[in-house]
Amino acid sequence: MNNQQEDTGTKTAELSVRRTKERIEEATILRALAFLAVTLQHCIAEYIYRADILPADSIMLAMLFHFTRFGTPTFVFLSGLILFYNYSGKLDYRSFIRKRFGDIFVPFLWWTVIYWVAVDGVIGGKLAQPSAWAGIFPQLLVPTNGYHLWFIIMIFQFYLLFPLFSRAVAFFRDRLKRHPEGESFGRIAGVSALLGLAYLVLMWASYYRMPDWAASANGFWSAVISYRSSYFVMYFFYFLLGGICAFGLTRFRKFAIDAAGWAAAAFIGAYIWLGYDVLRFSTERINLQVSTYLKPSTSVIIVCQLLLLYGFALLLRQRQGRLYRMLRFIGRYSFGGFLSHAFVLMLVSLVTRSIPLSGAHLPAAIITFLLVASGAIGLTVLLGKLPFGRWLVGSTGRPAAAGNRKKTS
């Protein structure tokens, strides 16, 4: 009985703390931008490998593709930001995992079934073969029909291991409290730089060494290395960067604005270098694998874009114009949009794949992106209104009233 009362008290304390904290409005804007970036990536991939595409269209689509590399890592960054911000004290692990399982993993399960039914069941003609239905289960581990769902498997690893991350960060945070504020900020910057360097070394090994390791390893280890993009460790820096933002929100906001100049310069340099790499290592067709997330130059682009977009989101939050309201709406429904956008893209592609588009792949990709993004958000809004909508699109939350939002610099 005492343990039950203690658990109830812990849950109540956690909820009370989260309710009294400032709402991080810019996170919703970043979530919308990340969703739009991921959607544009997949729309580009739909067109860039078509046989009748012209070189000019290929190059332009590749440039757009590189510009959207921040999408998935931004989701990781936001997960770290929200988790460390809301759960900085004692954590009721069972309640924490139960909520994430209901809001994130259950929709993943449903969409895995939906994508299997659509791709293998209907298009592949296996729906009338009950013996083939077992093919759904491998999709839960290595999604191929819902090719973007690998992200849910990866991000859930952070949720499962969050207590370990939280304790490690709390340990360093307690040690930093012993120093003056100015000195603490310098130490945090130093630790962040070391983590960044360690991450770049990991990305260097991932891109330049691990493919050879996979080729020379046996079956098991070859598979382990080959699927490294699905492991949380390959994205840990973005998650911890979100934690740094959470524990020093005011300072991070100021830093994002102040760092805009050098972040833009570094982004331009890395963007040009990555584009040059893609052209060097492409033959008849553009090879987008050259700009994988697991590459040092891509990581530099992503971190620079994160800082630039964070500053951009802060400016939008201050002005609260039409663009801000639109992105805020998209951000609210972005998780369901992320889950469903590949389904909407599949429906659009059933029409576009039969249309000759030589010389028009760039505008076709842009138009497709607009249709898919708006269609996925619209579908999420409709599904969210169903009695069981939460199990399909997660929790969409409630927009905070303008008068109730706290505004801090």
Tab-separated table of C-alpha atoms in Angstrom:
chain	number	residue	atom	x	y	z
A	1	MET	CA	0.000	0.000	0.000
A	2	ASN	CA	2.853	2.360	0.870
A	3	ASN	CA	4.568	1.645	-2.457
A	4	GLN	CA	1.296	2.342	-4.272
A	5	GLN	CA	0.920	5.655	-2.472
A	6	GLU	CA	4.524	6.555	-3.270
A	7	ASP	CA	3.998	5.772	-6.987
A	8	THR	CA	0.842	7.870	-7.016
A	9	GLY	CA	2.686	10.728	-5.333
A	10	THR	CA	5.513	10.522	-7.842
A	11	LYS	CA	3.092	10.618	-10.787
A	12	THR	CA	1.247	13.579	-9.272
A	13	ALA	CA	4.505	15.437	-8.664
A	14	GLU	CA	5.686	14.794	-12.247
A	15	LEU	CA	2.384	16.005	-13.698
A	16	SER	CA	2.410	19.099	-11.497
A	17	VAL	CA	5.947	20.029	-12.550
A	18	ARG	CA	5.150	19.578	-16.246
A	19	ARG	CA	2.014	21.721	-15.960
A	20	THR	CA	3.831	24.619	-14.305
A	21	LYS	CA	6.716	24.715	-16.772
A	22	GLU	CA	6.772	27.063	-19.718
A	23	ARG	CA	5.465	25.613	-22.962
A	24	ILE	CA	8.305	25.440	-25.508
A	25	GLU	CA	6.427	26.898	-28.467
A	26	GLU	CA	9.404	26.777	-30.820
A	27	ALA	CA	9.498	22.984	-30.474
A	28	THR	CA	6.161	22.760	-32.279
A	29	ILE	CA	7.539	24.900	-35.124
A	30	LEU	CA	10.650	22.724	-35.387
A	31	ARG	CA	8.484	19.604	-35.389
A	32	ALA	CA	6.513	20.987	-38.327
A	33	LEU	CA	9.689	21.844	-40.243
A	34	ALA	CA	11.103	18.372	-39.576
A	35	PHE	CA	7.908	16.735	-40.855
A	36	LEU	CA	7.966	18.857	-44.012
A	37	ALA	CA	11.642	18.018	-44.560
A	38	VAL	CA	11.097	14.255	-44.235
A	39	THR	CA	8.075	14.414	-46.544
A	40	LEU	CA	10.019	16.372	-49.165
A	41	GLN	CA	12.883	13.845	-48.983
A	42	HIS	CA	10.568	10.967	-49.782
A	43	CYS	CA	8.838	12.884	-52.567
A	44	ILE	CA	12.241	13.629	-54.104
A	45	ALA	CA	13.227	9.956	-53.854
A	46	GLU	CA	10.031	9.088	-55.741
A	47	TYR	CA	11.224	11.046	-58.809
A	48	ILE	CA	15.011	11.270	-58.778
A	49	TYR	CA	15.586	7.638	-59.798
A	50	ARG	CA	13.140	7.582	-62.733
A	51	ALA	CA	14.662	6.522	-66.040
A	52	ASP	CA	13.482	9.549	-68.041
A	53	ILE	CA	14.792	12.212	-65.630
A	54	LEU	CA	17.121	14.841	-67.101
A	55	PRO	CA	20.499	15.685	-65.463
A	56	ALA	CA	19.353	19.212	-64.592
A	57	ASP	CA	16.338	17.850	-62.681
A	58	SER	CA	18.501	15.255	-60.948
A	59	ILE	CA	20.994	17.835	-59.729
A	60	MET	CA	18.328	20.264	-58.520
A	61	LEU	CA	16.447	17.514	-56.687
A	62	ALA	CA	19.704	16.362	-55.075
A	63	MET	CA	20.378	19.915	-53.871
A	64	LEU	CA	16.905	20.083	-52.358
A	65	PHE	CA	17.432	16.666	-50.795
A	66	HIS	CA	20.617	17.818	-49.050
A	67	PHE	CA	18.805	20.859	-47.731
A	68	THR	CA	16.293	18.597	-45.954
A	69	ARG	CA	18.810	16.402	-44.135
A	70	PHE	CA	17.866	17.987	-40.802
A	71	GLY	CA	14.446	16.279	-40.745
A	72	THR	CA	14.940	13.024	-38.852
A	73	PRO	CA	17.755	14.254	-36.532
A	74	THR	CA	15.534	17.208	-35.575
A	75	PHE	CA	12.919	14.746	-34.333
A	76	VAL	CA	15.656	13.113	-32.221
A	77	PHE	CA	16.760	16.518	-30.904
A	78	LEU	CA	13.170	17.408	-29.989
A	79	SER	CA	12.699	14.082	-28.207
A	80	GLY	CA	15.747	14.841	-26.061
A	81	LEU	CA	14.565	18.408	-25.454
A	82	ILE	CA	11.037	17.426	-24.378
A	83	LEU	CA	12.077	14.416	-22.294
A	84	PHE	CA	14.826	16.167	-20.346
A	85	TYR	CA	12.668	19.267	-19.949
A	86	ASN	CA	9.622	17.416	-18.602
A	87	TYR	CA	11.390	14.687	-16.632
A	88	SER	CA	14.320	16.436	-14.985
A	89	GLY	CA	13.464	15.029	-11.534
A	90	LYS	CA	12.364	11.627	-10.283
A	91	LEU	CA	10.923	9.458	-13.048
A	92	ASP	CA	8.103	6.932	-12.690
A	93	TYR	CA	9.437	4.561	-15.343
A	94	ARG	CA	6.330	2.397	-15.674
A	95	SER	CA	4.055	5.386	-16.222
A	96	PHE	CA	6.606	6.936	-18.577
A	97	ILE	CA	6.909	3.841	-20.787
A	98	ARG	CA	3.172	3.157	-20.702
A	99	LYS	CA	2.460	6.632	-22.075
A	100	ARG	CA	5.106	6.328	-24.825
A	101	PHE	CA	3.881	2.869	-25.737
A	102	GLY	CA	0.310	4.135	-26.136
A	103	ASP	CA	1.169	7.387	-27.913
A	104	ILE	CA	3.946	6.132	-30.185
A	105	PHE	CA	4.371	2.373	-30.389
A	106	VAL	CA	0.696	1.415	-30.750
A	107	PRO	CA	0.239	3.761	-33.764
A	108	PHE	CA	3.429	2.254	-35.182
A	109	LEU	CA	1.906	-1.232	-34.868
A	110	TRP	CA	-1.299	-0.177	-36.635
A	111	TRP	CA	0.520	1.572	-39.472
A	112	THR	CA	2.818	-1.425	-39.923
A	113	VAL	CA	-0.309	-3.512	-40.554
A	114	ILE	CA	-1.768	-0.830	-42.853
A	115	TYR	CA	1.389	-0.654	-44.972
A	116	TRP	CA	1.607	-4.456	-45.191
A	117	VAL	CA	-2.021	-4.690	-46.301
A	118	ALA	CA	-1.496	-1.944	-48.899
A	119	VAL	CA	1.844	-3.099	-50.321
A	120	ASP	CA	2.019	-6.877	-49.875
A	121	GLY	CA	-1.671	-7.565	-49.347
A	122	VAL	CA	-3.329	-5.511	-52.091
A	123	ILE	CA	-0.550	-4.631	-54.564
A	124	GLY	CA	1.315	-7.912	-53.958
A	125	GLY	CA	-1.867	-10.001	-54.028
A	126	LYS	CA	-1.200	-11.730	-50.675
A	127	LEU	CA	-4.321	-10.592	-48.867
A	128	ALA	CA	-6.205	-13.691	-49.978
A	129	GLN	CA	-3.369	-15.937	-48.747
A	130	PRO	CA	-3.679	-16.331	-44.928
A	131	SER	CA	-0.359	-18.195	-44.857
A	132	ALA	CA	1.370	-15.026	-46.084
A	133	TRP	CA	0.025	-12.842	-43.266
A	134	ALA	CA	2.925	-13.855	-41.062
A	135	GLY	CA	4.971	-11.497	-43.250
A	136	ILE	CA	3.661	-8.680	-41.085
A	137	PHE	CA	5.913	-9.676	-38.176
A	138	PRO	CA	9.294	-9.101	-39.899
A	139	GLN	CA	8.001	-5.610	-40.735
A	140	LEU	CA	7.946	-4.844	-37.013
A	141	LEU	CA	11.724	-5.276	-36.877
A	142	VAL	CA	12.867	-4.197	-40.337
A	143	PRO	CA	10.132	-2.082	-41.969
A	144	THR	CA	10.323	-2.106	-45.753
A	145	ASN	CA	6.717	-1.426	-46.754
A	146	GLY	CA	6.502	1.540	-44.382
A	147	TYR	CA	10.126	2.379	-45.083
A	148	HIS	CA	10.110	5.417	-42.773
A	149	LEU	CA	8.896	3.461	-39.737
A	150	TRP	CA	12.457	2.445	-38.850
A	151	PHE	CA	12.584	5.771	-37.034
A	152	ILE	CA	9.969	4.648	-34.492
A	153	ILE	CA	12.017	1.549	-33.683
A	154	MET	CA	15.115	3.683	-33.248
A	155	ILE	CA	13.578	6.492	-31.186
A	156	PHE	CA	11.875	4.029	-28.853
A	157	GLN	CA	15.341	2.824	-27.846
A	158	PHE	CA	15.944	6.292	-26.379
A	159	TYR	CA	12.710	6.020	-24.399
A	160	LEU	CA	13.644	2.609	-23.024
A	161	LEU	CA	17.100	3.835	-21.996
A	162	PHE	CA	16.057	7.304	-20.882
A	163	PRO	CA	16.621	6.636	-17.138
A	164	LEU	CA	20.284	5.891	-17.907
A	165	PHE	CA	20.628	9.061	-19.971
A	166	SER	CA	18.837	11.028	-17.258
A	167	ARG	CA	21.139	9.776	-14.489
A	168	ALA	CA	24.273	10.464	-16.516
A	169	VAL	CA	23.152	13.994	-17.339
A	170	ALA	CA	22.039	14.592	-13.731
A	171	PHE	CA	25.499	13.541	-12.519
A	172	PHE	CA	27.251	16.121	-14.713
A	173	ARG	CA	24.614	18.723	-13.948
A	174	ASP	CA	25.137	18.356	-10.193
A	175	ARG	CA	28.872	18.789	-10.640
A	176	LEU	CA	28.365	21.921	-12.748
A	177	LYS	CA	26.173	23.501	-10.056
A	178	ARG	CA	29.272	23.867	-7.888
A	179	HIS	CA	30.719	26.422	-10.325
A	180	PRO	CA	29.620	30.016	-11.085
A	181	GLU	CA	27.112	30.422	-13.913
A	182	GLY	CA	29.591	31.863	-16.401
A	183	GLU	CA	32.105	29.121	-15.732
A	184	SER	CA	29.372	26.481	-15.941
A	185	PHE	CA	28.380	27.675	-19.403
A	186	GLY	CA	31.991	27.387	-20.563
A	187	ARG	CA	32.223	23.862	-19.193
A	188	ILE	CA	28.954	22.871	-20.880
A	189	ALA	CA	30.266	24.282	-24.168
A	190	GLY	CA	33.473	22.283	-23.705
A	191	VAL	CA	31.616	19.042	-22.953
A	192	SER	CA	29.334	19.656	-25.939
A	193	ALA	CA	32.350	20.172	-28.199
A	194	LEU	CA	33.937	16.921	-26.964
A	195	LEU	CA	30.691	15.049	-27.538
A	196	GLY	CA	30.502	16.564	-31.012
A	197	LEU	CA	34.038	15.471	-31.837
A	198	ALA	CA	33.347	11.964	-30.543
A	199	TYR	CA	30.226	11.853	-32.689
A	200	LEU	CA	32.135	12.965	-35.785
A	201	VAL	CA	34.650	10.165	-35.169
A	202	LEU	CA	31.755	7.708	-34.912
A	203	MET	CA	30.292	9.052	-38.170
A	204	TRP	CA	33.701	8.780	-39.854
A	205	ALA	CA	33.958	5.141	-38.796
A	206	SER	CA	30.348	4.522	-39.838
A	207	TYR	CA	30.811	5.884	-43.347
A	208	TYR	CA	34.417	5.053	-44.200
A	209	ARG	CA	35.121	1.851	-42.214
A	210	MET	CA	31.950	0.000	-41.259
A	211	PRO	CA	30.910	-0.946	-44.823
A	212	ASP	CA	34.229	-2.831	-45.174
A	213	TRP	CA	33.708	-4.423	-41.751
A	214	ALA	CA	30.247	-5.598	-42.805
A	215	ALA	CA	31.620	-7.074	-46.051
A	216	SER	CA	34.335	-9.038	-44.241
A	217	ALA	CA	32.284	-10.142	-41.212
A	218	ASN	CA	30.221	-13.300	-40.856
A	219	GLY	CA	26.454	-13.365	-41.381
A	220	PHE	CA	25.410	-12.203	-37.906
A	221	TRP	CA	27.926	-9.394	-37.476
A	222	SER	CA	27.512	-8.328	-41.087
A	223	ALA	CA	23.778	-7.867	-40.453
A	224	VAL	CA	24.434	-6.013	-37.180
A	225	ILE	CA	26.748	-3.526	-38.891
A	226	SER	CA	24.609	-3.198	-42.006
A	227	TYR	CA	21.553	-2.149	-39.961
A	228	ARG	CA	23.492	0.366	-37.869
A	229	SER	CA	21.253	3.234	-39.034
A	230	SER	CA	18.495	1.795	-36.801
A	231	TYR	CA	20.535	1.994	-33.572
A	232	PHE	CA	20.100	4.842	-31.118
A	233	VAL	CA	23.853	5.217	-30.635
A	234	MET	CA	24.141	6.581	-34.177
A	235	TYR	CA	22.016	9.590	-33.181
A	236	PHE	CA	23.005	10.099	-29.539
A	237	PHE	CA	24.551	13.532	-30.100
A	238	TYR	CA	21.292	15.088	-31.314
A	239	PHE	CA	19.453	13.595	-28.317
A	240	LEU	CA	21.986	14.950	-25.823
A	241	LEU	CA	22.005	18.310	-27.629
A	242	GLY	CA	18.279	18.422	-26.913
A	243	GLY	CA	19.076	17.728	-23.249
A	244	ILE	CA	21.580	20.592	-23.162
A	245	CYS	CA	18.908	22.855	-24.620
A	246	ALA	CA	16.381	21.672	-22.013
A	247	PHE	CA	18.602	22.415	-19.012
A	248	GLY	CA	19.703	25.816	-20.267
A	249	LEU	CA	16.729	26.870	-22.367
A	250	THR	CA	17.231	30.634	-22.039
A	251	ARG	CA	20.963	30.420	-22.761
A	252	PHE	CA	20.419	28.034	-25.668
A	253	ARG	CA	17.868	30.399	-27.213
A	254	LYS	CA	20.354	33.264	-26.991
A	255	PHE	CA	23.124	31.036	-28.332
A	256	ALA	CA	21.005	29.989	-31.344
A	257	ILE	CA	20.458	33.647	-32.260
A	258	ASP	CA	24.079	34.691	-31.632
A	259	ALA	CA	25.529	31.705	-33.514
A	260	ALA	CA	23.507	32.317	-36.677
A	261	GLY	CA	26.428	33.907	-38.552
A	262	TRP	CA	29.030	31.186	-38.117
A	263	ALA	CA	26.380	28.437	-38.340
A	264	ALA	CA	25.288	29.785	-41.730
A	265	ALA	CA	28.902	29.955	-42.952
A	266	ALA	CA	29.645	26.401	-41.779
A	267	PHE	CA	26.399	25.151	-43.321
A	268	ILE	CA	27.196	26.696	-46.712
A	269	GLY	CA	30.679	25.166	-46.707
A	270	ALA	CA	29.481	21.688	-45.700
A	271	TYR	CA	26.527	21.914	-48.115
A	272	ILE	CA	28.812	22.680	-51.061
A	273	TRP	CA	31.221	19.908	-50.062
A	274	LEU	CA	28.425	17.350	-49.736
A	275	GLY	CA	26.997	18.336	-53.128
A	276	TYR	CA	30.440	17.957	-54.659
A	277	ASP	CA	30.758	14.507	-53.083
A	278	VAL	CA	27.425	13.400	-54.518
A	279	LEU	CA	28.360	14.524	-58.028
A	280	ARG	CA	31.777	12.856	-57.752
A	281	PHE	CA	30.394	9.484	-56.733
A	282	SER	CA	27.321	9.408	-58.962
A	283	THR	CA	27.361	7.833	-62.414
A	284	GLU	CA	24.320	7.711	-64.705
A	285	ARG	CA	22.034	8.532	-61.784
A	286	ILE	CA	22.432	10.640	-58.670
A	287	ASN	CA	23.442	8.531	-55.670
A	288	LEU	CA	21.651	9.962	-52.620
A	289	GLN	CA	23.292	7.386	-50.366
A	290	VAL	CA	26.379	9.578	-50.461
A	291	SER	CA	24.525	12.063	-48.253
A	292	THR	CA	23.497	9.518	-45.614
A	293	TYR	CA	22.867	10.703	-42.044
A	294	LEU	CA	25.814	8.559	-40.947
A	295	LYS	CA	28.510	10.736	-42.521
A	296	PRO	CA	30.645	13.484	-40.908
A	297	SER	CA	29.886	16.232	-43.455
A	298	THR	CA	26.155	15.487	-43.259
A	299	SER	CA	26.330	15.738	-39.459
A	300	VAL	CA	27.931	19.183	-39.715
A	301	ILE	CA	25.130	20.304	-42.039
A	302	ILE	CA	22.488	18.977	-39.640
A	303	VAL	CA	23.908	20.653	-36.518
A	304	CYS	CA	24.255	23.981	-38.341
A	305	GLN	CA	20.708	23.706	-39.665
A	306	LEU	CA	19.403	22.868	-36.197
A	307	LEU	CA	20.876	26.081	-34.807
A	308	LEU	CA	19.659	28.163	-37.746
A	309	LEU	CA	16.159	26.705	-37.650
A	310	TYR	CA	15.956	27.093	-33.881
A	311	GLY	CA	16.720	30.787	-34.274
A	312	PHE	CA	14.202	31.001	-37.126
A	313	ALA	CA	11.534	29.355	-34.942
A	314	LEU	CA	12.227	31.869	-32.162
A	315	LEU	CA	11.751	34.769	-34.582
A	316	LEU	CA	8.479	33.278	-35.824
A	317	ARG	CA	7.325	32.818	-32.230
A	318	GLN	CA	7.951	36.464	-31.476
A	319	ARG	CA	6.057	37.733	-34.525
A	320	GLN	CA	3.272	35.094	-34.471
A	321	GLY	CA	2.191	35.821	-38.019
A	322	ARG	CA	0.386	33.655	-40.547
A	323	LEU	CA	3.410	31.405	-41.205
A	324	TYR	CA	3.812	30.807	-37.476
A	325	ARG	CA	0.158	29.800	-37.097
A	326	MET	CA	0.338	27.467	-40.099
A	327	LEU	CA	3.509	25.748	-38.872
A	328	ARG	CA	2.082	25.490	-35.378
A	329	PHE	CA	-0.963	23.704	-36.792
A	330	ILE	CA	1.228	21.345	-38.841
A	331	GLY	CA	3.457	20.694	-35.834
A	332	ARG	CA	0.488	19.679	-33.714
A	333	TYR	CA	-0.429	16.910	-36.183
A	334	SER	CA	3.103	16.121	-37.366
A	335	PHE	CA	3.412	12.680	-35.750
A	336	GLY	CA	0.328	11.342	-37.484
A	337	GLY	CA	1.456	13.097	-40.646
A	338	PHE	CA	4.832	11.380	-40.369
A	339	LEU	CA	3.198	7.955	-39.996
A	340	SER	CA	0.755	8.450	-42.872
A	341	HIS	CA	2.679	10.523	-45.421
A	342	ALA	CA	4.255	7.516	-47.156
A	343	PHE	CA	0.756	6.046	-47.607
A	344	VAL	CA	-0.467	9.278	-49.201
A	345	LEU	CA	2.664	9.378	-51.382
A	346	MET	CA	1.961	5.815	-52.502
A	347	LEU	CA	-1.548	6.821	-53.614
A	348	VAL	CA	-0.226	9.853	-55.503
A	349	SER	CA	2.513	7.791	-57.165
A	350	LEU	CA	-0.064	5.312	-58.507
A	351	VAL	CA	-1.157	8.187	-60.749
A	352	THR	CA	2.148	9.924	-61.479
A	353	ARG	CA	4.186	6.823	-62.395
A	354	SER	CA	2.196	6.376	-65.592
A	355	ILE	CA	2.687	9.999	-66.698
A	356	PRO	CA	5.694	10.909	-68.921
A	357	LEU	CA	7.556	13.635	-67.024
A	358	SER	CA	10.794	14.123	-68.929
A	359	GLY	CA	12.004	17.638	-68.186
A	360	ALA	CA	9.356	18.163	-65.481
A	361	HIS	CA	10.512	16.013	-62.568
A	362	LEU	CA	11.490	18.982	-60.407
A	363	PRO	CA	8.067	20.706	-60.542
A	364	ALA	CA	6.365	17.301	-60.276
A	365	ALA	CA	8.279	16.569	-57.064
A	366	ILE	CA	7.336	19.963	-55.587
A	367	ILE	CA	3.650	19.550	-56.490
A	368	THR	CA	3.684	16.019	-55.091
A	369	PHE	CA	5.235	17.298	-51.874
A	370	LEU	CA	2.478	19.892	-51.446
A	371	LEU	CA	-0.202	17.259	-52.074
A	372	VAL	CA	1.370	14.673	-49.781
A	373	ALA	CA	2.121	17.042	-46.906
A	374	SER	CA	-1.362	18.574	-46.932
A	375	GLY	CA	-2.981	15.177	-47.484
A	376	ALA	CA	-1.116	13.553	-44.595
A	377	ILE	CA	-1.966	16.380	-42.190
A	378	GLY	CA	-5.592	16.370	-43.343
A	379	LEU	CA	-5.804	12.602	-42.906
A	380	THR	CA	-4.329	12.926	-39.414
A	381	VAL	CA	-6.895	15.548	-38.455
A	382	LEU	CA	-9.731	13.282	-39.665
A	383	LEU	CA	-8.355	10.150	-37.985
A	384	GLY	CA	-7.785	12.090	-34.776
A	385	LYS	CA	-11.524	12.815	-34.576
A	386	LEU	CA	-12.377	9.105	-34.447
A	387	PRO	CA	-13.042	7.514	-31.017
A	388	PHE	CA	-9.934	5.357	-31.454
A	389	GLY	CA	-7.968	8.021	-33.318
A	390	ARG	CA	-5.266	8.259	-30.658
A	391	TRP	CA	-4.205	4.685	-31.456
A	392	LEU	CA	-3.641	5.679	-35.093
A	393	VAL	CA	-2.080	9.139	-34.905
A	394	GLY	CA	-0.957	9.499	-31.288
A	395	SER	CA	-1.891	12.337	-29.004
A	396	THR	CA	-2.348	15.628	-30.841
A	397	GLY	CA	-2.683	17.614	-27.615
A	398	ARG	CA	-4.478	20.905	-27.254
A	399	PRO	CA	-3.143	24.233	-28.486
A	400	ALA	CA	-2.416	26.559	-25.599
A	401	ALA	CA	-4.556	29.662	-25.385
A	402	ALA	CA	-2.679	32.779	-26.334
A	403	GLY	CA	-3.386	34.376	-22.991
A	404	ASN	CA	-2.121	31.404	-21.032
A	405	ARG	CA	1.211	30.946	-22.792
A	406	LYS	CA	4.221	32.226	-20.930
A	407	LYS	CA	6.643	34.220	-23.003
A	408	THR	CA	10.232	34.307	-21.902
A	409	SER	CA	13.292	35.359	-23.765
